[in-house]
mmCIF file of C-alpha atoms in Angstrom:
data_model
loop_
_atom_site.group_PDB
_atom_site.id
_atom_site.type_symbol
_atom_site.label_atom_id
_atom_site.label_comp_id
_atom_site.label_asym_id
_atom_site.label_seq_id
_atom_site.Cartn_x
_atom_site.Cartn_y
_atom_site.Cartn_z
ATOM 1 C CA MET A 11 23.184 75.798 -147.228
ATOM 2 C CA VAL A 12 25.353 75.274 -144.410
ATOM 3 C CA ILE A 13 24.922 79.342 -143.469
ATOM 4 C CA GLY A 14 21.316 79.094 -144.402
ATOM 5 C CA PHE A 15 21.227 76.642 -141.988
ATOM 6 C CA LEU A 16 22.847 78.410 -139.501
ATOM 7 C CA ALA A 17 21.464 80.933 -140.233
ATOM 8 C CA LEU A 18 17.364 79.495 -138.783
ATOM 9 C CA LEU A 19 19.858 78.085 -135.118
ATOM 10 C CA LEU A 20 21.134 81.992 -135.014
ATOM 11 C CA CYS A 21 17.397 83.294 -135.267
ATOM 12 C CA GLN A 22 15.978 80.726 -132.949
ATOM 13 C CA LEU A 23 18.814 80.824 -130.050
ATOM 14 C CA ALA A 24 18.290 84.470 -129.928
ATOM 15 C CA GLY A 25 14.552 84.014 -128.922
ATOM 16 C CA GLU A 26 14.530 80.854 -126.993
ATOM 17 C CA LEU A 27 17.045 83.910 -125.649
ATOM 18 C CA LEU A 28 14.259 86.154 -125.595
ATOM 19 C CA VAL A 29 12.282 84.321 -124.085
ATOM 20 C CA VAL A 30 14.395 84.083 -121.105
ATOM 21 C CA TRP A 31 15.382 87.334 -120.839
ATOM 22 C CA LEU A 32 12.165 89.216 -121.181
ATOM 23 C CA GLU A 33 9.774 85.978 -119.094
ATOM 24 C CA LEU A 34 8.278 86.480 -122.453
ATOM 25 C CA PRO A 35 5.456 82.716 -121.952
ATOM 26 C CA VAL A 36 6.088 82.155 -125.954
ATOM 27 C CA PRO A 37 7.379 79.645 -127.575
ATOM 28 C CA GLY A 38 11.137 80.956 -128.857
ATOM 29 C CA ALA A 39 10.781 79.019 -131.896
ATOM 30 C CA VAL A 40 7.704 81.305 -132.811
ATOM 31 C CA VAL A 41 10.238 84.391 -131.300
ATOM 32 C CA GLY A 42 12.631 83.711 -133.847
ATOM 33 C CA MET A 43 10.717 82.918 -136.670
ATOM 34 C CA LEU A 44 9.449 86.708 -136.156
ATOM 35 C CA ILE A 45 13.380 87.443 -136.040
ATOM 36 C CA LEU A 46 13.498 85.707 -139.229
ATOM 37 C CA LEU A 47 11.207 86.906 -140.503
ATOM 38 C CA SER A 48 12.507 91.474 -140.052
ATOM 39 C CA LEU A 49 15.400 90.565 -141.460
ATOM 40 C CA LEU A 50 14.750 89.421 -144.387
ATOM 41 C CA ALA A 51 12.517 92.828 -144.597
ATOM 42 C CA ILE A 52 15.332 94.440 -143.061
ATOM 43 C CA ARG A 53 17.530 93.216 -146.598
ATOM 44 C CA GLY A 54 14.398 92.985 -148.333
ATOM 45 C CA GLU A 55 15.414 89.643 -149.938
ATOM 46 C CA ALA A 56 15.419 86.357 -148.541
ATOM 47 C CA PRO A 57 19.527 84.500 -149.730
ATOM 48 C CA ALA A 58 19.539 81.545 -151.675
ATOM 49 C CA SER A 59 21.099 79.709 -148.803
ATOM 50 C CA VAL A 60 18.163 80.487 -146.100
ATOM 51 C CA ARG A 61 15.968 79.776 -148.868
ATOM 52 C CA GLN A 62 17.373 76.717 -149.820
ATOM 53 C CA ALA A 63 17.176 75.201 -146.556
ATOM 54 C CA GLY A 64 14.202 76.745 -144.366
ATOM 55 C CA GLU A 65 12.413 75.048 -147.815
ATOM 56 C CA GLY A 66 14.264 72.089 -147.101
ATOM 57 C CA LEU A 67 12.803 71.813 -143.775
ATOM 58 C CA LEU A 68 9.365 72.976 -144.479
ATOM 59 C CA SER A 69 9.321 69.746 -146.979
ATOM 60 C CA ILE A 70 9.385 67.187 -144.705
ATOM 61 C CA LEU A 71 8.122 68.882 -141.136
ATOM 62 C CA PRO A 72 5.514 66.801 -141.047
ATOM 63 C CA LEU A 73 8.488 63.367 -140.134
ATOM 64 C CA PHE A 74 9.787 65.465 -137.661
ATOM 65 C CA LEU A 75 6.038 65.957 -135.104
ATOM 66 C CA VAL A 76 6.548 62.190 -135.116
ATOM 67 C CA PRO A 77 8.467 61.587 -132.259
ATOM 68 C CA ALA A 78 5.875 63.800 -130.252
ATOM 69 C CA GLY A 79 2.633 62.402 -131.564
ATOM 70 C CA VAL A 80 4.284 59.159 -130.661
ATOM 71 C CA GLY A 81 3.515 60.373 -127.290
ATOM 72 C CA LEU A 82 -0.001 60.028 -127.132
ATOM 73 C CA MET A 83 0.242 56.340 -126.235
ATOM 74 C CA LEU A 84 1.261 57.842 -122.827
ATOM 75 C CA HIS A 85 -2.811 59.151 -122.893
ATOM 76 C CA PHE A 86 -4.219 56.900 -123.590
ATOM 77 C CA GLN A 87 -6.928 56.493 -120.394
ATOM 78 C CA LEU A 88 -6.777 60.058 -120.692
ATOM 79 C CA ILE A 89 -8.688 59.759 -124.246
ATOM 80 C CA ALA A 90 -10.383 57.369 -123.537
ATOM 81 C CA ALA A 91 -12.171 58.663 -120.457
ATOM 82 C CA ASN A 92 -12.472 62.174 -122.207
ATOM 83 C CA TRP A 93 -13.258 60.906 -125.890
ATOM 84 C CA TRP A 94 -17.098 63.125 -125.721
ATOM 85 C CA SER A 95 -15.642 65.930 -124.452
ATOM 86 C CA ILE A 96 -12.420 66.067 -127.135
ATOM 87 C CA LEU A 97 -14.446 64.729 -129.940
ATOM 88 C CA LEU A 98 -17.772 67.094 -129.108
ATOM 89 C CA ALA A 99 -14.954 69.998 -128.971
ATOM 90 C CA LEU A 100 -12.604 69.416 -131.903
ATOM 91 C CA LEU A 101 -16.271 69.019 -134.124
ATOM 92 C CA GLY A 102 -18.334 71.708 -132.461
ATOM 93 C CA SER A 103 -14.469 74.472 -132.765
ATOM 94 C CA THR A 104 -13.772 73.695 -136.136
ATOM 95 C CA LEU A 105 -16.952 74.039 -137.664
ATOM 96 C CA ILE A 106 -17.429 77.563 -135.961
ATOM 97 C CA THR A 107 -14.054 78.211 -136.328
ATOM 98 C CA MET A 108 -14.553 77.676 -140.257
ATOM 99 C CA LEU A 109 -18.327 79.539 -140.684
ATOM 100 C CA VAL A 110 -16.610 82.570 -138.077
ATOM 101 C CA VAL A 111 -14.033 82.972 -140.898
ATOM 102 C CA GLY A 112 -15.889 82.403 -143.866
ATOM 103 C CA VAL A 113 -17.989 84.493 -143.619
ATOM 104 C CA LEU A 114 -15.820 87.441 -142.256
ATOM 105 C CA MET A 115 -14.191 86.282 -146.048
ATOM 106 C CA LYS A 116 -16.637 86.751 -147.530
ATOM 107 C CA CYS A 117 -17.326 89.937 -146.250
ATOM 108 C CA SER A 118 -13.879 91.613 -146.989
ATOM 109 C CA ALA A 119 -11.435 92.758 -149.723
ATOM 110 C CA LEU A 120 -10.998 89.253 -150.198
ATOM 111 C CA ASN A 121 -13.270 88.669 -153.268
ATOM 112 C CA PRO A 122 -13.792 87.395 -156.728
ATOM 113 C CA GLY A 123 -10.963 89.226 -159.267
ATOM 114 C CA GLU A 124 -8.434 89.991 -156.191
ATOM 115 C CA GLN A 125 -5.442 88.079 -157.978
ATOM 116 C CA GLY A 126 -1.935 87.780 -156.726
ATOM 117 C CA GLU A 127 1.282 86.850 -157.758
ATOM 118 C CA THR A 128 1.545 82.929 -158.115
ATOM 119 C CA HIS A 129 3.100 81.508 -154.935
ATOM 120 C CA GLU A 130 6.843 80.171 -155.314
ATOM 121 C CA ARG A 131 6.195 76.090 -154.190
ATOM 122 C CA MET B 9 20.714 40.532 -124.305
ATOM 123 C CA SER B 10 22.352 41.848 -127.089
ATOM 124 C CA ALA B 11 20.411 44.199 -128.487
ATOM 125 C CA LYS B 12 19.727 46.567 -125.286
ATOM 126 C CA PRO B 13 21.931 48.965 -125.958
ATOM 127 C CA LEU B 14 21.051 49.488 -129.562
ATOM 128 C CA LEU B 15 17.478 49.485 -128.029
ATOM 129 C CA GLU B 16 19.295 52.858 -126.625
ATOM 130 C CA SER B 17 21.279 54.771 -129.535
ATOM 131 C CA PRO B 18 19.217 56.605 -130.933
ATOM 132 C CA LEU B 19 19.728 54.596 -134.386
ATOM 133 C CA LEU B 20 17.641 52.055 -134.204
ATOM 134 C CA TRP B 21 14.579 54.636 -133.694
ATOM 135 C CA ILE B 22 15.423 57.018 -135.733
ATOM 136 C CA THR B 23 15.961 54.794 -138.673
ATOM 137 C CA LEU B 24 12.453 53.122 -137.679
ATOM 138 C CA THR B 25 10.461 56.779 -138.067
ATOM 139 C CA LEU B 26 12.187 57.390 -141.246
ATOM 140 C CA ALA B 27 10.775 54.054 -142.605
ATOM 141 C CA VAL B 28 7.959 54.559 -140.926
ATOM 142 C CA PHE B 29 7.491 57.805 -142.138
ATOM 143 C CA CYS B 30 8.839 56.623 -146.013
ATOM 144 C CA LEU B 31 5.479 53.509 -145.361
ATOM 145 C CA ALA B 32 2.594 56.142 -144.637
ATOM 146 C CA VAL B 33 3.746 58.952 -147.226
ATOM 147 C CA TRP B 34 2.811 56.390 -149.603
ATOM 148 C CA ILE B 35 0.114 54.713 -147.941
ATOM 149 C CA ASN B 36 -0.607 57.621 -147.975
ATOM 150 C CA ARG B 37 -0.298 58.560 -151.902
ATOM 151 C CA LYS B 38 -2.552 54.670 -152.830
ATOM 152 C CA ALA B 39 -5.710 56.112 -150.431
ATOM 153 C CA GLY B 40 -5.708 59.397 -152.634
ATOM 154 C CA ARG B 41 -3.985 61.604 -149.986
ATOM 155 C CA SER B 42 -7.153 60.898 -147.482
ATOM 156 C CA PRO B 43 -6.611 64.014 -144.689
ATOM 157 C CA PHE B 44 -7.764 60.825 -142.024
ATOM 158 C CA LEU B 45 -4.206 58.875 -143.992
ATOM 159 C CA HIS B 46 -2.523 61.427 -142.504
ATOM 160 C CA PRO B 47 1.410 60.621 -143.245
ATOM 161 C CA VAL B 48 1.778 61.806 -139.418
ATOM 162 C CA LEU B 49 -1.602 60.014 -137.776
ATOM 163 C CA VAL B 50 -0.358 56.469 -139.719
ATOM 164 C CA SER B 51 3.068 57.140 -138.575
ATOM 165 C CA LEU B 52 2.127 57.511 -135.443
ATOM 166 C CA SER B 53 -0.637 55.012 -134.520
ATOM 167 C CA ILE B 54 2.689 52.305 -136.407
ATOM 168 C CA ILE B 55 5.150 53.605 -134.314
ATOM 169 C CA ILE B 56 2.732 53.383 -130.747
ATOM 170 C CA LEU B 57 1.660 50.380 -132.102
ATOM 171 C CA ILE B 58 5.634 48.351 -133.022
ATOM 172 C CA LEU B 59 6.288 50.052 -129.401
ATOM 173 C CA LEU B 60 3.344 48.430 -127.717
ATOM 174 C CA TRP B 61 3.984 45.052 -128.767
ATOM 175 C CA LEU B 62 8.353 45.355 -127.975
ATOM 176 C CA GLU B 63 7.108 45.838 -124.764
ATOM 177 C CA VAL B 64 9.529 49.893 -124.886
ATOM 178 C CA PRO B 65 8.601 52.455 -123.370
ATOM 179 C CA TYR B 66 7.758 55.498 -124.534
ATOM 180 C CA GLN B 67 10.889 57.549 -123.264
ATOM 181 C CA THR B 68 13.182 54.923 -124.903
ATOM 182 C CA TYR B 69 11.739 55.892 -128.161
ATOM 183 C CA PHE B 70 12.129 59.214 -127.097
ATOM 184 C CA SER B 71 16.055 59.366 -125.850
ATOM 185 C CA GLY B 72 16.060 58.316 -129.820
ATOM 186 C CA ALA B 73 13.575 60.427 -131.242
ATOM 187 C CA GLN B 74 14.175 63.775 -129.886
ATOM 188 C CA PHE B 75 16.968 64.777 -132.093
ATOM 189 C CA LEU B 76 14.298 64.598 -134.830
ATOM 190 C CA HIS B 77 11.971 65.824 -132.246
ATOM 191 C CA PHE B 78 14.205 69.224 -132.315
ATOM 192 C CA MET B 79 14.291 70.351 -136.033
ATOM 193 C CA MET B 80 11.235 71.116 -135.259
ATOM 194 C CA GLY B 81 12.781 74.400 -133.896
ATOM 195 C CA PRO B 82 14.891 75.626 -137.329
ATOM 196 C CA ALA B 83 12.058 74.579 -139.573
ATOM 197 C CA ILE B 84 9.534 77.484 -137.125
ATOM 198 C CA VAL B 85 11.931 79.671 -138.155
ATOM 199 C CA ALA B 86 11.198 78.982 -141.890
ATOM 200 C CA LEU B 87 7.877 79.429 -141.328
ATOM 201 C CA ALA B 88 8.976 83.414 -141.344
ATOM 202 C CA ILE B 89 10.067 83.040 -146.013
ATOM 203 C CA PRO B 90 6.128 81.645 -147.089
ATOM 204 C CA LEU B 91 4.830 85.106 -144.702
ATOM 205 C CA TYR B 92 8.036 86.809 -146.626
ATOM 206 C CA ASP B 93 7.370 86.508 -149.688
ATOM 207 C CA ASN B 94 3.920 86.177 -149.328
ATOM 208 C CA ARG B 95 4.296 90.044 -148.050
ATOM 209 C CA GLN B 96 2.942 91.895 -150.989
ATOM 210 C CA ARG B 97 0.098 90.406 -150.701
ATOM 211 C CA VAL B 98 -0.859 90.455 -147.014
ATOM 212 C CA ARG B 99 0.802 94.780 -147.307
ATOM 213 C CA ARG B 100 -2.831 94.954 -149.892
ATOM 214 C CA LEU B 101 -4.749 93.119 -147.074
ATOM 215 C CA LEU B 102 -3.319 94.597 -144.395
ATOM 216 C CA LEU B 103 -7.021 94.849 -142.600
ATOM 217 C CA PRO B 104 -9.226 92.326 -143.822
ATOM 218 C CA VAL B 105 -6.689 89.518 -143.582
ATOM 219 C CA LEU B 106 -5.137 91.201 -139.930
ATOM 220 C CA SER B 107 -8.694 91.240 -138.978
ATOM 221 C CA ALA B 108 -9.913 87.457 -139.946
ATOM 222 C CA THR B 109 -6.842 85.565 -138.815
ATOM 223 C CA LEU B 110 -6.980 87.767 -135.660
ATOM 224 C CA THR B 111 -10.476 86.732 -135.252
ATOM 225 C CA GLY B 112 -10.236 83.132 -136.079
ATOM 226 C CA ALA B 113 -7.985 82.501 -133.967
ATOM 227 C CA VAL B 114 -9.331 83.678 -130.430
ATOM 228 C CA THR B 115 -12.545 81.832 -131.946
ATOM 229 C CA ALA B 116 -10.402 78.323 -132.585
ATOM 230 C CA ALA B 117 -8.875 78.720 -129.589
ATOM 231 C CA VAL B 118 -12.067 79.987 -127.473
ATOM 232 C CA SER B 119 -14.282 77.527 -128.681
ATOM 233 C CA ALA B 120 -12.677 75.044 -128.144
ATOM 234 C CA VAL B 121 -12.143 75.846 -124.892
ATOM 235 C CA VAL B 122 -15.786 76.748 -124.304
ATOM 236 C CA ILE B 123 -16.901 73.084 -124.936
ATOM 237 C CA GLY B 124 -14.536 71.306 -124.208
ATOM 238 C CA TYR B 125 -15.588 72.764 -120.316
ATOM 239 C CA LEU B 126 -19.481 72.217 -121.234
ATOM 240 C CA SER B 127 -18.906 68.702 -121.869
ATOM 241 C CA GLY B 128 -16.606 68.252 -118.820
ATOM 242 C CA ALA B 129 -13.083 68.313 -119.396
ATOM 243 C CA ASP B 130 -10.798 69.818 -116.742
ATOM 244 C CA ARG B 131 -7.605 71.998 -117.104
ATOM 245 C CA VAL B 132 -5.388 69.622 -118.744
ATOM 246 C CA LEU B 133 -7.768 69.095 -120.687
ATOM 247 C CA MET B 134 -9.403 72.205 -121.723
ATOM 248 C CA LEU B 135 -5.378 73.932 -121.567
ATOM 249 C CA THR B 136 -4.885 71.018 -123.967
ATOM 250 C CA LEU B 137 -7.573 71.407 -126.197
ATOM 251 C CA ALA B 138 -6.556 75.562 -127.237
ATOM 252 C CA PRO B 139 -3.872 75.444 -129.642
ATOM 253 C CA LYS B 140 -5.638 72.432 -132.052
ATOM 254 C CA SER B 141 -5.658 75.228 -134.501
ATOM 255 C CA VAL B 142 -1.884 75.994 -134.549
ATOM 256 C CA THR B 143 -0.073 74.341 -136.748
ATOM 257 C CA SER B 144 1.069 71.758 -134.593
ATOM 258 C CA PRO B 145 5.351 72.949 -133.798
ATOM 259 C CA ILE B 146 3.652 75.859 -132.674
ATOM 260 C CA ALA B 147 1.781 73.695 -130.740
ATOM 261 C CA ILE B 148 3.633 71.583 -129.140
ATOM 262 C CA GLY B 149 6.212 74.557 -128.561
ATOM 263 C CA ILE B 150 2.469 76.316 -126.703
ATOM 264 C CA ALA B 151 1.299 73.906 -124.981
ATOM 265 C CA GLU B 152 5.108 73.191 -123.133
ATOM 266 C CA LYS B 153 4.497 76.141 -122.377
ATOM 267 C CA ILE B 154 1.205 76.358 -120.619
ATOM 268 C CA GLY B 155 1.644 72.674 -118.795
ATOM 269 C CA ALA B 156 -0.578 71.244 -121.438
ATOM 270 C CA GLU B 157 -0.434 67.960 -122.395
ATOM 271 C CA PRO B 158 2.836 68.575 -125.923
ATOM 272 C CA SER B 159 1.546 64.831 -127.251
ATOM 273 C CA LEU B 160 -2.003 64.607 -126.840
ATOM 274 C CA ALA B 161 -2.364 68.315 -128.288
ATOM 275 C CA ALA B 162 0.076 67.257 -131.684
ATOM 276 C CA GLY B 163 -2.874 64.830 -131.913
ATOM 277 C CA LEU B 164 -5.766 66.924 -131.578
ATOM 278 C CA VAL B 165 -4.221 69.538 -134.582
ATOM 279 C CA LEU B 166 -4.016 66.894 -136.625
ATOM 280 C CA ILE B 167 -7.053 65.521 -135.921
ATOM 281 C CA THR B 168 -8.200 68.891 -136.449
ATOM 282 C CA GLY B 169 -6.471 69.476 -139.935
ATOM 283 C CA ALA B 170 -8.638 66.441 -140.990
ATOM 284 C CA LEU B 171 -11.973 67.913 -139.745
ATOM 285 C CA SER B 172 -11.651 71.082 -141.302
ATOM 286 C CA CYS B 173 -10.690 69.792 -144.486
ATOM 287 C CA LEU B 174 -13.978 67.263 -144.289
ATOM 288 C CA PHE B 175 -15.593 70.072 -143.317
ATOM 289 C CA ALA B 176 -14.714 72.943 -146.187
ATOM 290 C CA PRO B 177 -16.600 71.934 -149.303
ATOM 291 C CA PHE B 178 -20.113 71.879 -147.008
ATOM 292 C CA VAL B 179 -18.825 75.333 -145.891
ATOM 293 C CA PHE B 180 -17.995 76.727 -149.153
ATOM 294 C CA ARG B 181 -20.975 75.589 -150.331
ATOM 295 C CA LEU B 182 -22.801 77.091 -147.618
ATOM 296 C CA LEU B 183 -21.789 80.595 -147.788
ATOM 297 C CA ARG B 184 -21.071 80.417 -151.487
ATOM 298 C CA LEU B 185 -17.445 81.040 -150.515
ATOM 299 C CA ASN B 186 -16.036 80.937 -153.872
ATOM 300 C CA ASP B 187 -12.827 83.071 -154.585
ATOM 301 C CA HIS B 188 -10.128 80.838 -154.198
ATOM 302 C CA ALA B 189 -7.520 83.124 -151.468
ATOM 303 C CA ALA B 190 -10.724 83.640 -149.510
ATOM 304 C CA ARG B 191 -10.809 79.530 -149.245
ATOM 305 C CA GLY B 192 -7.402 79.268 -148.907
ATOM 306 C CA PHE B 193 -7.753 81.552 -145.769
ATOM 307 C CA THR B 194 -10.513 79.968 -144.426
ATOM 308 C CA LEU B 195 -8.476 76.479 -144.297
ATOM 309 C CA GLY B 196 -5.107 77.676 -142.948
ATOM 310 C CA VAL B 197 -6.490 79.549 -140.185
ATOM 311 C CA SER B 198 -8.710 76.123 -138.551
ATOM 312 C CA GLY B 199 -6.627 73.560 -140.514
ATOM 313 C CA HIS B 200 -2.885 74.806 -140.150
ATOM 314 C CA ALA B 201 -0.881 72.870 -142.517
ATOM 315 C CA MET B 202 -3.005 69.909 -143.652
ATOM 316 C CA GLY B 203 -5.310 73.098 -144.475
ATOM 317 C CA THR B 204 -3.126 74.692 -146.309
ATOM 318 C CA ALA B 205 -2.110 71.368 -148.128
ATOM 319 C CA TYR B 206 -5.794 70.604 -149.077
ATOM 320 C CA ALA B 207 -5.788 74.458 -150.521
ATOM 321 C CA PHE B 208 -3.085 73.281 -152.685
ATOM 322 C CA GLU B 209 -5.530 71.175 -154.912
ATOM 323 C CA TYR B 210 -7.710 74.416 -155.260
ATOM 324 C CA SER B 211 -4.855 76.509 -156.898
ATOM 325 C CA ALA B 212 -1.415 77.514 -155.826
ATOM 326 C CA LEU B 213 -3.198 80.441 -155.133
ATOM 327 C CA ALA B 214 -5.253 79.091 -152.231
ATOM 328 C CA GLY B 215 -1.974 77.586 -150.638
ATOM 329 C CA ALA B 216 0.063 80.246 -151.075
ATOM 330 C CA PHE B 217 -3.041 82.368 -148.723
ATOM 331 C CA GLY B 218 -3.939 78.923 -146.472
ATOM 332 C CA GLY B 219 0.652 79.072 -146.073
ATOM 333 C CA LEU B 220 -0.436 83.067 -144.720
ATOM 334 C CA ALA B 221 -3.281 82.274 -142.331
ATOM 335 C CA MET B 222 -1.183 79.598 -141.010
ATOM 336 C CA GLY B 223 1.567 81.414 -140.045
ATOM 337 C CA LEU B 224 -0.339 84.167 -138.868
ATOM 338 C CA ALA B 225 -2.713 82.176 -137.270
ATOM 339 C CA GLY B 226 0.126 80.281 -135.475
ATOM 340 C CA ALA B 227 2.023 83.334 -134.273
ATOM 341 C CA PHE B 228 -1.001 85.160 -132.833
ATOM 342 C CA THR B 229 -2.256 82.801 -130.635
ATOM 343 C CA ALA B 230 1.301 81.955 -129.166
ATOM 344 C CA PHE B 231 0.838 85.426 -128.110
ATOM 345 C CA PHE B 232 -2.611 85.911 -126.724
ATOM 346 C CA LEU B 233 -2.550 82.532 -125.371
ATOM 347 C CA PRO B 234 -0.911 83.117 -122.611
ATOM 348 C CA VAL B 235 -2.778 86.316 -122.491
ATOM 349 C CA LEU B 236 -5.689 85.195 -122.356
ATOM 350 C CA LEU B 237 -5.191 82.053 -120.016
ATOM 351 C CA PRO B 238 -6.300 83.725 -116.882
ATOM 352 C CA LEU B 239 -9.682 83.673 -117.802
ATOM 353 C CA LEU B 240 -9.632 80.271 -116.817
ATOM 354 C CA ASP B 241 -10.016 80.470 -113.336
ATOM 355 C CA TRP B 242 -13.110 83.147 -113.498
ATOM 356 C CA LEU B 243 -15.218 79.259 -114.690
ATOM 357 C CA PRO B 244 -17.262 78.670 -112.583
ATOM 358 C CA GLY B 245 -16.519 74.992 -111.212
#
């Protein structure tokens, strides 16, 4: 468990370092995710400790979003001044995105009858 | 006055956040898991009210709660695990999955920015709208990178997730999209973790594809948004 958590932190640290060295505009943790994905692919399995630490974190991920979300209180004026624009953008864009992806799915190989192995969650 | 050191210690704010989150999970369950009473939305509303009532500035709260915020980093890294678990499916359906993720992620960001622009949003607001379909931890990371407002971005992400769940039955009926993998994927691209949670209610297959779509779309968006941003300067006005 501790080793698994250490592995996650090391991947993130490596990601952050790459972002600084290569001046990438991407969040370091996303690069860390790609590093972990490559390591898992090379190893051919997810070690139990990494799975335990990772799935533990993912199961309470919403909790970690709260501190940043509370920061909304700093933006009441921005929201009040732009609520119409924000509402329109969110409603319109969400509908357009779902229709576009839905149509692509409809035309793609993801057709009825496609069966995959069941997910482990 | 004697409580002042307590206000400056992380203990109070982490305890408050956990307690309110537990309450919010309970409320959400009582409300039949409505996406509009998502635990994160409920938690942040309650905590904001408490802070306003106690006249505690956000900075004081965050100086303690940042330890929870920090855990988001390793959690993003951990998203590699469900992605890895789905590798066979991805390999089999590489072309449709990649093209749908790319198109969906670009559509989500560009349509939000364009509608924002047309309805009079300023530059910071347009930047903040751009990552709205990306799972919140990645969206917050992107917002910090591109000079948007991270906490507003997180809020918009949550609302987008709720809207995606709300639109899902209508969109699926309109397109006669009955396959669970396709439904889950559509929900994941548009509604990230909240869409994925909703997809799990169709089936485990739908949920797995939702999680896959969320991870891929998040990673793609993190890479292409900073590249597309200079285009904003071409917009008239």
